[in-house]
Amino acid sequence: MAGPLFSPEVPSSPHRRLVVQNWLSILQEFPVPEPAVTVSGGDVPPLEPLPGVILFDVYGTLVCPHLGDLDDQAQLVSSEDSFVATAERFGFTKDVGIDWHRWFFEAIASEHKELKEQGISPAEVQVDQIWADMIGRVGGNSTGSQPRMFAAYREMLANPVRAFSGAVEALRTLKEGGVGLGIVSNSQFYTMPILGLTLGINPEEFFDPKLTFLSFRLGFSKPSPYFFRLVRTTLLHLGLRPEEVLVVGNDRENDVLAAEAHGLQAVLFHGNDQSVRLGKGGLAGTVITNYQTLLTACGL
């Protein structure tokens, strides 16, 4: 069984679980990998109308993930290695890590099932709450930022991400061109900080908080019809026309079809074969393979 992709420095203190006080500092234990190369070429005609706002998916679109978002990881039931390494990093035993691996995906499946029976599908879990419960079950300190430390560390081990080449430059060009930027992501509390670290930017300087839709804040995730219904309603309240808003995502069902169903423009981002999710429809509609192509499609 393959081990974690990164082997960060581990404090030697026997009280390792008390070393880190701010969960964000956990991210600094991991190197920032080189960008992922995208497919060249593939020019597309300018979009009509040209978008005044672009909403980006994160995993598979702005960054290339090793596994994907939490739903992808749940479907794969990713290996126990990252849970064992997390347990040992914070002073617990290997057996605790093995238990955490089982409990983690059981908790996700249980909450999804319960909320589906209530009409919420797909639901989004609060991963830090799951970790708080798991830490408490083994007698650990589950108060304060501890659960977020554990959750972020495990995520960085299991699902390292790389920036797609050209993404940062495209964001800067779009921003300078007066295009509003936002996020539509199946995500957790650590997603935006990891995105900022990986791209080398302050996300708050690029993405409008009013145009940032993160599933962990909503309680449901794409492709729930509620997700883009909420996006559309928000746009209208902001005085924006949905047809002048573009969604860029790597998943044909979650991003393209779900957005188009609510009157938004959408393009499929096929940065590489690893990250694209074609579904049953294949390469239908507008497909972009790199960020220069996106700029061209936006008339820049």
Coordinates of C-alpha atoms in Angstrom, one line a residue, residues 78-89 93-94 96-101 154 157-158:
S78 CA -8.8 6.4 0.3
S79 CA -6.2 4.3 2.1
E80 CA -5.6 4.3 5.9
D81 CA -2.0 5.5 5.5
S82 CA -2.9 9.2 5.9
F83 CA -4.9 8.5 9.0
V84 CA -2.1 6.4 10.6
A85 CA 0.4 9.1 9.8
T86 CA -1.9 11.8 11.3
A87 CA -2.3 9.7 14.4
E88 CA 1.4 9.3 14.8
R89 CA 2.0 13.0 14.0
T93 CA -0.8 4.9 17.9
K94 CA -1.1 3.2 14.6
V96 CA -5.9 4.6 16.5
G97 CA -5.2 5.7 12.9
I98 CA -6.7 2.5 11.5
D99 CA -9.8 3.1 13.6
W100 CA -10.0 6.7 12.4
H101 CA -9.9 5.6 8.8
R154 CA -4.7 14.4 6.9
L157 CA -1.1 14.0 3.2
A158 CA -3.8 12.2 1.3

